XYZ file of C-alpha atoms in Angstrom:
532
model
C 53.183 77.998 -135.202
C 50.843 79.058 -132.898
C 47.307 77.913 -134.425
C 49.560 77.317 -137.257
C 48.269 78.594 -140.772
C 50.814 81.198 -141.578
C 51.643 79.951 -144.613
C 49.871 80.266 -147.991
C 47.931 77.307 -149.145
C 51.230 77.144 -152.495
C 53.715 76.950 -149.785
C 52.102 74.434 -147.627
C 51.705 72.013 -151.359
C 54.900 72.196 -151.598
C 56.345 72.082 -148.017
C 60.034 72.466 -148.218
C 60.533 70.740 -151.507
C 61.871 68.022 -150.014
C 58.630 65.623 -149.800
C 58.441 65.314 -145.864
C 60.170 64.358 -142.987
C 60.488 63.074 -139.850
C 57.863 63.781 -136.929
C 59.777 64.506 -133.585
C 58.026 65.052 -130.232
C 59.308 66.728 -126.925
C 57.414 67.705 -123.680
C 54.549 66.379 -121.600
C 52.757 63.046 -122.507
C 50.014 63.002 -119.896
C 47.189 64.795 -121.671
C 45.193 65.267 -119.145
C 47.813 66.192 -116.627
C 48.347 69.293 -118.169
C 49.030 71.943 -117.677
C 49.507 70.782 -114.151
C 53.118 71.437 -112.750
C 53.645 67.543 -111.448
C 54.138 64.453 -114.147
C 55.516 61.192 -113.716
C 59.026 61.306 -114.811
C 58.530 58.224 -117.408
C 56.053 60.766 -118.967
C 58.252 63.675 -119.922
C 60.504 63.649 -123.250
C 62.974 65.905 -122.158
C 64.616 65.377 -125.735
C 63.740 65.035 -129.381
C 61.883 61.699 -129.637
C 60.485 59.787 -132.340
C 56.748 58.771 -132.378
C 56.191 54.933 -133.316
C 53.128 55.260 -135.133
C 55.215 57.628 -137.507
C 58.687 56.229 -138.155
C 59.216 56.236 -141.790
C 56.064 58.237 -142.449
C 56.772 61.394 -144.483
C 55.222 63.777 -142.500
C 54.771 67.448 -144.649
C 53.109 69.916 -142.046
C 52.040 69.885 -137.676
C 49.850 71.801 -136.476
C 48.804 72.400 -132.385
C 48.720 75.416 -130.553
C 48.908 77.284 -127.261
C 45.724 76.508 -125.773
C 46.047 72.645 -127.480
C 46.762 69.659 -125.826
C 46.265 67.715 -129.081
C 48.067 67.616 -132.071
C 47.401 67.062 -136.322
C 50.467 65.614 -138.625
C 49.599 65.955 -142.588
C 51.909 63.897 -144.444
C 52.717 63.876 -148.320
C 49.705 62.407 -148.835
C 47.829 64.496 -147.998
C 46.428 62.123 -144.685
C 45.842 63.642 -141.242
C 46.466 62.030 -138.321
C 45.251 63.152 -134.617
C 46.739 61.920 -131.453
C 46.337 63.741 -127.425
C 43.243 64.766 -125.478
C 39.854 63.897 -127.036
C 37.375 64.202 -124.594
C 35.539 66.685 -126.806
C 36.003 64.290 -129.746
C 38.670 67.031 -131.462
C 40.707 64.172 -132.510
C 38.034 63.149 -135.021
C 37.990 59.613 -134.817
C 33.988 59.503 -133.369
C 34.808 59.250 -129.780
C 36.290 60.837 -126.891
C 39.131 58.230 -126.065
C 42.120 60.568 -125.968
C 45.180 58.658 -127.787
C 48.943 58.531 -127.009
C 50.123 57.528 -130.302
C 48.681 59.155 -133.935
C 46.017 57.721 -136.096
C 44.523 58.422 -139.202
C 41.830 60.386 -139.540
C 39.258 58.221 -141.287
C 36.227 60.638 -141.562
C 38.464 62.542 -144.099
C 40.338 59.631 -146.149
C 38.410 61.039 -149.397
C 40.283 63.968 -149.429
C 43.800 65.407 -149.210
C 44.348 67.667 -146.496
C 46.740 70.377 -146.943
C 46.157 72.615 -143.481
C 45.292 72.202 -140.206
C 44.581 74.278 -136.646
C 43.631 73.590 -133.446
C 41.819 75.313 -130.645
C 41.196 74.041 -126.876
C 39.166 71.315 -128.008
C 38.629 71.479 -131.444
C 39.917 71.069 -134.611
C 39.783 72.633 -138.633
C 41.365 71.024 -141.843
C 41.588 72.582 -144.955
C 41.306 70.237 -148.651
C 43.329 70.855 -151.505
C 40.009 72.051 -153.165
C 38.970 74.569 -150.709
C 36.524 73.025 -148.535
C 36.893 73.342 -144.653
C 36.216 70.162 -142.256
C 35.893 70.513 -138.320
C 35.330 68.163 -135.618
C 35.781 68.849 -131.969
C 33.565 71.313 -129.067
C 31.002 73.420 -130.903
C 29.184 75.117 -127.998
C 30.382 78.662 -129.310
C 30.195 77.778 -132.957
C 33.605 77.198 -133.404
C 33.361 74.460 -136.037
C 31.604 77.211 -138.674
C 28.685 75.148 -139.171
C 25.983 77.516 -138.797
C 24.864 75.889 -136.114
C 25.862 75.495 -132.134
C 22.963 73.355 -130.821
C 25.378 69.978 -131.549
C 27.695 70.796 -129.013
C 30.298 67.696 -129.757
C 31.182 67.306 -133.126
C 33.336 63.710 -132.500
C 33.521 62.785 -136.679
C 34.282 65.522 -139.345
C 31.820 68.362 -140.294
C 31.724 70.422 -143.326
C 32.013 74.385 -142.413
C 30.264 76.931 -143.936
C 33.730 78.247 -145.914
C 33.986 78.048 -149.411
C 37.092 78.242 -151.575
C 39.676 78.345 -147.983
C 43.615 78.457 -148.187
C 44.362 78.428 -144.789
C 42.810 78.215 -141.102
C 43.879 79.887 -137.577
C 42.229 78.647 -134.178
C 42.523 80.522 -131.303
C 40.930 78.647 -128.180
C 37.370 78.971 -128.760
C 37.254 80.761 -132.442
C 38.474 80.026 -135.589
C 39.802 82.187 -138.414
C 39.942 80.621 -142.132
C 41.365 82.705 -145.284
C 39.954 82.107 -148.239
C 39.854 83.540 -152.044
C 36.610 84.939 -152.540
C 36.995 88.365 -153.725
C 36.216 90.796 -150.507
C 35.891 87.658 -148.050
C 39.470 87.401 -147.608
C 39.257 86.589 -143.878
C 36.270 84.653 -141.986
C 35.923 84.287 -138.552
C 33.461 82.514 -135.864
C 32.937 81.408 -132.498
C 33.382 83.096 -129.284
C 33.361 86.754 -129.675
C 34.444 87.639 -126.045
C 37.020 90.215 -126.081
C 36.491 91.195 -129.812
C 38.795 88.555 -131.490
C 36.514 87.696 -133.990
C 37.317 91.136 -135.683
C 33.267 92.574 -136.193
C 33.601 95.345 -133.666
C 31.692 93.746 -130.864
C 31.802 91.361 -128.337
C 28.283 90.284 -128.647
C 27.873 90.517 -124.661
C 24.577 90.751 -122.908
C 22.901 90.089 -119.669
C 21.619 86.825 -118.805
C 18.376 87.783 -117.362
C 17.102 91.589 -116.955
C 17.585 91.339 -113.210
C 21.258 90.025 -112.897
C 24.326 91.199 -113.960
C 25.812 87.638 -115.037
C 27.307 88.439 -118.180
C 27.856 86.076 -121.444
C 28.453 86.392 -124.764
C 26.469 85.575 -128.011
C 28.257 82.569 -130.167
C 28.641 83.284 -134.119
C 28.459 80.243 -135.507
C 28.099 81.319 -138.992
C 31.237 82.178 -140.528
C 31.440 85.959 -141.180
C 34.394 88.094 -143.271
C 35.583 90.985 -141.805
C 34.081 94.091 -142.837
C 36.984 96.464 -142.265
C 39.442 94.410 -144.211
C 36.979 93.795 -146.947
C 39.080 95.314 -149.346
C 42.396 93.566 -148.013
C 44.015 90.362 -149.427
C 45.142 88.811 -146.071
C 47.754 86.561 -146.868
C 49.136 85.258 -142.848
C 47.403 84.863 -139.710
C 48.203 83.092 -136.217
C 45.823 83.418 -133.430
C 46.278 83.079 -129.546
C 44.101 82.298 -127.006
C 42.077 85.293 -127.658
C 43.354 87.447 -129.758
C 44.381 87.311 -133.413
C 47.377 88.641 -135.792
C 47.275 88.920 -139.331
C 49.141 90.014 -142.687
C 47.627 91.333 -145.690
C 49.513 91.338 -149.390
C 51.197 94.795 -148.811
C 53.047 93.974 -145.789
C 50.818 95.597 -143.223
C 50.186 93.957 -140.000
C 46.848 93.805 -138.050
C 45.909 92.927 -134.368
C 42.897 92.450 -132.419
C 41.034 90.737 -129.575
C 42.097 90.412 -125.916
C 45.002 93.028 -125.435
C 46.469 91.875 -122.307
C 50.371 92.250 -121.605
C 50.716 94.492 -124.897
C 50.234 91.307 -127.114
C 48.344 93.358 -129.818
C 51.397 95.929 -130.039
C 49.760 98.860 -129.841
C 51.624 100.671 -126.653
C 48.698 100.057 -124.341
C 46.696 96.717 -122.908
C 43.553 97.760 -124.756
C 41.156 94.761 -126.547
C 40.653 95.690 -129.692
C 36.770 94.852 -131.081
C 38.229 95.369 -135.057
C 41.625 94.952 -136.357
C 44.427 97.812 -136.175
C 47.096 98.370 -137.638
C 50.634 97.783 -135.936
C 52.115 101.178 -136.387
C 55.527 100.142 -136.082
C 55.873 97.886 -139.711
C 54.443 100.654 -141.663
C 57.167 102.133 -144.190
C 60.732 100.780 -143.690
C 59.226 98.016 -141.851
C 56.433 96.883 -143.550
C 56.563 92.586 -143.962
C 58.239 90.662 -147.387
C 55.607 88.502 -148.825
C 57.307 85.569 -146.664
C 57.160 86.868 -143.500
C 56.554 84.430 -140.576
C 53.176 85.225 -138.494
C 52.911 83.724 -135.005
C 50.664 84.133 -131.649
C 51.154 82.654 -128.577
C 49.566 82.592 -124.947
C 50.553 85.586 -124.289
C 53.055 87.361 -127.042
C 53.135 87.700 -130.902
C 55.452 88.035 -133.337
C 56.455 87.913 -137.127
C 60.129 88.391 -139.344
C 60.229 91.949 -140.771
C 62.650 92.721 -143.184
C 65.791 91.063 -143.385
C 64.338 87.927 -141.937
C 64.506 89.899 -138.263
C 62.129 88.486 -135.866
C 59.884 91.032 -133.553
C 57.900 90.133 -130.914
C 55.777 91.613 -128.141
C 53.590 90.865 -125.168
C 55.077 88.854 -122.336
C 58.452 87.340 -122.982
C 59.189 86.109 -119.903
C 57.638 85.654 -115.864
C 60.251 88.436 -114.484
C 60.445 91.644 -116.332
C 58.137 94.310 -118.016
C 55.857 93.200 -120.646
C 57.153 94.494 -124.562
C 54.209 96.795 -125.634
C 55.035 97.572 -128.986
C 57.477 94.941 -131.232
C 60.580 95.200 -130.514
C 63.484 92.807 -132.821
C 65.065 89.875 -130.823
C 68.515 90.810 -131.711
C 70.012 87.323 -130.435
C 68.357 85.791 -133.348
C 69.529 88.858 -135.642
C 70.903 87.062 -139.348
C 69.314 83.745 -138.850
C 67.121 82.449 -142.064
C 63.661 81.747 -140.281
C 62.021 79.733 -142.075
C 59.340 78.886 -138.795
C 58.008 79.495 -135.871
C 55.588 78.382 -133.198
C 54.650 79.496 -129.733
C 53.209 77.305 -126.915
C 51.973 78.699 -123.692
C 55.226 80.311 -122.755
C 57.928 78.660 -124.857
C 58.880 79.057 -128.562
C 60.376 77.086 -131.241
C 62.035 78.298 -134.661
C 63.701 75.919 -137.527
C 65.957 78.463 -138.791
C 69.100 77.212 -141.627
C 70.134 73.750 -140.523
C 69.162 74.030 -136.945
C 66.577 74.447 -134.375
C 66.220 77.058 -131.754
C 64.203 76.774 -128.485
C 63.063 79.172 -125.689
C 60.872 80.194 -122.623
C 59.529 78.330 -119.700
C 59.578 74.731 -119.913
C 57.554 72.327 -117.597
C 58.132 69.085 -118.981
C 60.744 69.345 -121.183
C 58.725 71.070 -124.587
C 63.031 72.936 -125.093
C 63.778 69.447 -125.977
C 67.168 70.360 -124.587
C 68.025 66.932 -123.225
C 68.127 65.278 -119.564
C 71.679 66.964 -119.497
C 70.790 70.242 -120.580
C 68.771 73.495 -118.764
C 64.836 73.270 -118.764
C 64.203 76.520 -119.672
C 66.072 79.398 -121.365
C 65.549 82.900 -121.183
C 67.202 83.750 -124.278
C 67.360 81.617 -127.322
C 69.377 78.764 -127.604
C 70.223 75.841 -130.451
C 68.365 72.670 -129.481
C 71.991 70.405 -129.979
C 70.821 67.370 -131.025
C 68.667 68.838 -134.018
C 72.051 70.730 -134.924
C 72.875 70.571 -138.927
C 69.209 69.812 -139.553
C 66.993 71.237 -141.882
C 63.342 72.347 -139.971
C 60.271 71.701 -142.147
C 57.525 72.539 -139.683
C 56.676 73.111 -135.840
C 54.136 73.318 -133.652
C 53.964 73.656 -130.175
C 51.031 73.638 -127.625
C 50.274 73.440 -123.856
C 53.566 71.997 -122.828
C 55.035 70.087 -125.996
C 56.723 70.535 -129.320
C 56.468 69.124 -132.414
C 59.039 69.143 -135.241
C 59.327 67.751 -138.542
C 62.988 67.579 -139.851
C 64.104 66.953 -143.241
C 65.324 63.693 -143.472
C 67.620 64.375 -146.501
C 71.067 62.940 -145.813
C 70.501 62.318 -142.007
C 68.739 58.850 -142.484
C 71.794 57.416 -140.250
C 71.384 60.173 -136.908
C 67.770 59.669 -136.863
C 68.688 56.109 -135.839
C 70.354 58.003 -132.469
C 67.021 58.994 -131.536
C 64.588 57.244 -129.319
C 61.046 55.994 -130.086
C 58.139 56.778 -127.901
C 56.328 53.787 -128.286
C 52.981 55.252 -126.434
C 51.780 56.773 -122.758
C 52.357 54.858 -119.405
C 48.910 55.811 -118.492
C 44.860 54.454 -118.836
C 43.224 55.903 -121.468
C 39.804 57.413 -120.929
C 36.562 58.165 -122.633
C 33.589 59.667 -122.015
C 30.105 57.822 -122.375
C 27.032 59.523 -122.942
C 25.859 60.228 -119.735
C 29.493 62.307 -119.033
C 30.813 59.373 -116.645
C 34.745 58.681 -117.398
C 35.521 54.792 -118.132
C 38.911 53.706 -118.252
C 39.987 51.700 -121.475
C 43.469 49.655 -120.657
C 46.537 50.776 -122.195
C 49.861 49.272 -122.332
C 52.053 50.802 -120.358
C 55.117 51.548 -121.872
C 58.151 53.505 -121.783
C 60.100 55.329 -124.539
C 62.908 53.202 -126.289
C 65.590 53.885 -128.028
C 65.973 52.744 -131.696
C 68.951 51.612 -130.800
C 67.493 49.520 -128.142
C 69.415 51.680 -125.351
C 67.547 53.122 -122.842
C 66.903 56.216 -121.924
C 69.157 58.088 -118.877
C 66.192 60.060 -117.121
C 67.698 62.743 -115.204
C 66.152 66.104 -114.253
C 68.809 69.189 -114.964
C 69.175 71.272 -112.040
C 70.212 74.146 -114.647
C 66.744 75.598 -114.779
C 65.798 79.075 -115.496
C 64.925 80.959 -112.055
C 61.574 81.472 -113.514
C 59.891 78.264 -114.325
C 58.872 77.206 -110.970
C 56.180 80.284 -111.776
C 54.829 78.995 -115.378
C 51.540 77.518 -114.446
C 50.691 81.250 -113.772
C 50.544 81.136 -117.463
C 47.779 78.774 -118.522
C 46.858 78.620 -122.307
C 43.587 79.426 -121.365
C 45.106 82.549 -120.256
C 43.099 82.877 -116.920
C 46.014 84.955 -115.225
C 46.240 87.468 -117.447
C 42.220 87.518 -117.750
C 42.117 87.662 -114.007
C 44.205 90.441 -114.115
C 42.639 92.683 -116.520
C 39.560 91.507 -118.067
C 37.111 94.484 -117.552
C 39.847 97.258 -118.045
C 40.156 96.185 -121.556
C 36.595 96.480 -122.292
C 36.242 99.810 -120.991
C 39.301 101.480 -122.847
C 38.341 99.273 -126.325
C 34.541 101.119 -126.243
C 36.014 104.479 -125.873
C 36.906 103.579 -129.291
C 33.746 104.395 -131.122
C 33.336 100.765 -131.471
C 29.499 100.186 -129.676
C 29.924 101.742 -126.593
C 29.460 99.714 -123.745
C 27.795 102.764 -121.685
C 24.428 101.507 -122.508
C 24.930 98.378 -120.485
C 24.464 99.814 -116.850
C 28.037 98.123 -116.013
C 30.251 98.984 -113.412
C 33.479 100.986 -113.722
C 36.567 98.780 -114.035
C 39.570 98.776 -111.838
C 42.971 99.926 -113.258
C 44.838 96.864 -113.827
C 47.908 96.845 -111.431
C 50.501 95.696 -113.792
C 49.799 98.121 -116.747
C 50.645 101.396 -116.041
C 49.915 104.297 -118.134
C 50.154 102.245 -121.002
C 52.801 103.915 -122.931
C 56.023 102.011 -124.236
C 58.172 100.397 -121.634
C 61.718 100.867 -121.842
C 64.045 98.202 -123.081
C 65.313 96.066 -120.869
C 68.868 96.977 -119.099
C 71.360 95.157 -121.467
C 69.542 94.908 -124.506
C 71.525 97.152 -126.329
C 74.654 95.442 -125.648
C 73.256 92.250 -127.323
C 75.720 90.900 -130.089
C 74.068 91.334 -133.728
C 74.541 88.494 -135.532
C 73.954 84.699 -135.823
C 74.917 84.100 -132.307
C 71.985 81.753 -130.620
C 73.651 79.893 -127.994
C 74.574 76.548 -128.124
């Protein structure tokens, strides 16, 4: 799941009822690298691959997300372990040497995590008794702590969240639930295009005389005030912009509103949540409904179990402004769902389904198999197993598998036994020294080694996915001040008072009304037909 927590803090205590599984990792293992288009070959997982650290480890819940190029694994436990970039100390561990292979957490050994986000470079974790911990980049007040003068956070900090049941991190923000009465969603950090929910962006002018614009951090956590007298029960953030659930089955959108990825028929930011006209009535969302945000695109299971999504599917075609059901995955039980920069994963009955752009082989489809997919398509070698959890982030997946009756085929799969690459930290005067790190390559359990072999099946479109980044610079590029103009006319603290300048009309938005479908949608079979 995108920034992960879409799942109520009962569900995530119980997982899937079947205490745990097994952690699987595919994509990019050059941290750093990403999301760079170019990575040694010896560094890609094109397939499902076991992580040393974790073999045998009942792992219970991941969480990363599309603007992450880190990762957190709760197991049974209740432990947390953080592996992938750290030079913001997000990993927790008290410095800024990024890791290859998980770790425990020790800051938080005390106490049994049961949730878990992350952000660009920081991280949340939610206790089994309600009380939030953060670690990571603090300079917008991301970590909730009241305060953003510390601007590295490297161990675990308590947040200024009482009595939470689940957390959300978009890239520089972070959105906990929680269940005080009338707090039922808390938000802080960086307010730029409104995903924080207040009705504001907090922007002002640097200095009188210049027009260099920034925006004011909230580091105290703050509930929304328009869903004060909601009980918001799912919520998955992007890179800036946020979705959420409440217990009647509405759905609510808000922040950067590039590509249609709030769903409201026009690229508008939205300062304050609104409501997704389309599940209102007939559509509104069962109690558990899937909520999920990527880069650019959101989506969630309406009734029925049918998945919707809108935003931008893919790098060739029109953006989907307003939901619109993915009929190829039309009768599958989704039971998950995560979205990465441009790619998605779903556990859905016993198998796993994979789509998008791929870079370095985050489909997990196999040296054999396509690199990327336009429409969705069963991952084969997960086939007949039962999904617990999945993350994905910049250019990697993450899935946990149940490892009920397949003890024997998890013996098929290889173990990454850590990154060919030097490991770095930062000191305190910001200079990079290089710690030594064994360089070696994935193995099979099996001891058989790995065929590495690029597929020359790739989807036409791939070559054109670092226009994509999970920082979402291309689509801010694009239309950054036309959003803020439309959002004010709003009524939501007009931005007329500013002396700014009149925006351009972004060139790839049109009037803003609903596109049509695409040419052959309709003609898509409706049933449980992903391809294998």
């Amino acid at each position: 799941m995108s920034a992960s927590g879409t799942v109520e803090k009962s569900e995530e205590a119980d997982g899937a009822g079947s205490g745990g599984g097994e952690l699987l990792f595919c994509g990019g293992t050059v941290w750093d690298s990403l999301p760079k288009k170019t990575m040694p070959v010896e560094a890609q997982l094109v397939s499902p691959t076991r992580i040393r650290s974790l073999v045998g480890v009942d792992i219970r819940f991941v969480a990363s997300s599309c603007s992450s190029c880190h990762f957190v694994a709760l197991d049974v436990e209740g432990r947390c372990y953080t592996w992938g970039r750290n030079e913001k100390g997000q990993l927790g561990h008290g410095d800024t040497r990024q890791r290859s292979l998980p770790s425990i957490v020790q800051g938080l050994s005390k106490h049994r995590i049961v949730n878990a986000a992350t952000g660009k470079n920081h991280t949340v974790v939610i206790t089994d008794d309600g009380q939030s911990f953060s670690f990571g980049f603090n300079k917008y007040g991301q970590l909730g702590t009241g305060s953003s003068k510390v601007e590295i956070e490297a161990f675990p900090v308590e947040s200024l969240v009482s009595q939470a049941t689940v957390t959300a991190c978009g890239a520089d923000f972070t959105v906990w639930l929680s269940s005080v009465e009338g707090s039922s969603i808390i938000t802080a950090g960086l307010p730029q295009y409104g995903q924080l929910g207040h009705g504001t962006d907090n922007e002002y002018n640097t200095k009188d005389s210049s027009v260099r614009l920034a925006y004011e951090p909230q580091p105290r956590p703050r509930s929304i005030a328009s869903l004060s007298e909601k009980t918001i029960i799912k919520v998955a953030c992007g890179t800036n912009h946020t979705v959420a659930a409440d217990s009647n089955g509405f759905v609510y959108t808000w922040g950067f509103g590039g590509y249609g990825r709030l769903g409201h028929r026009e690229p508008k930011d939205e300062w304050a949540p609104r409501l997704v006209e389309v599940f209102q009535r007939h559509n509104v969302l069962p109690h558990n409904a899937i909520v999920c945000a990527g880069s650019v695109s959101s989506a969630c299971t309406g009734g029925g179990g049918q998945l919707y999504m809108w935003g931008k599917m893919k790098i060739n075609g029109d953006e989907w402004m307003y939901p619109k059901p993915v009929m190829d995955l039309s009768g599958w039980n989704i039971r998950c769902m995560a979205s990465g920069n441009m790619h998605h994963f779903i556990g859905a009955d016993d198998s796993c389904i994979s789509w998008g752009v791929s870079q370095f082989g985050e489909l997990g489809y196999g040296p054999l198999g396509q690199k990327s997919s336009v429409n969705p398509k069963k991952v084969d070698s997960l086939d007949g197993m039962h999904v617990i959890s999945v993350a994905c982030g910049l250019s990697f997946s993450v899935i946990v598998v149940d490892k009920q009756n397949i003890v024997d085929r998890l013996d098929e799969f290889e173990v990454f036994e850590g990154a060919a690459i030097e490991e770095t930290e930062v000191n305190d005067n910001g200079t990079s020294v290089m710690n030594s790190a064994n360089k070696l390559e994935p193995k099979a359990a099996n001891s058989k080694k790995r065929k590495q072999e690029d597929s020359s099946d790739e989807d036409e479109s791939e070559n054109e996915s670092d226009d994509y980044e999970a920082n979402g610079k291309s689509a801010r590029t694009k239309s950054k001040r036309r959003g803020k103009s439309s959002g004010r006319g709003r009524g939501k603290g007009g931005g007329g008072t500013r002396g700014k300048a009149a925006v351009a009309k972004s060139s790839n938005r049109g009037s803003g009304h609903a596109k049509a479908e695409e040419k052959g949608s309709s003609g898509r079979a409706r049933g449980r037909k992903a391809k294998s």
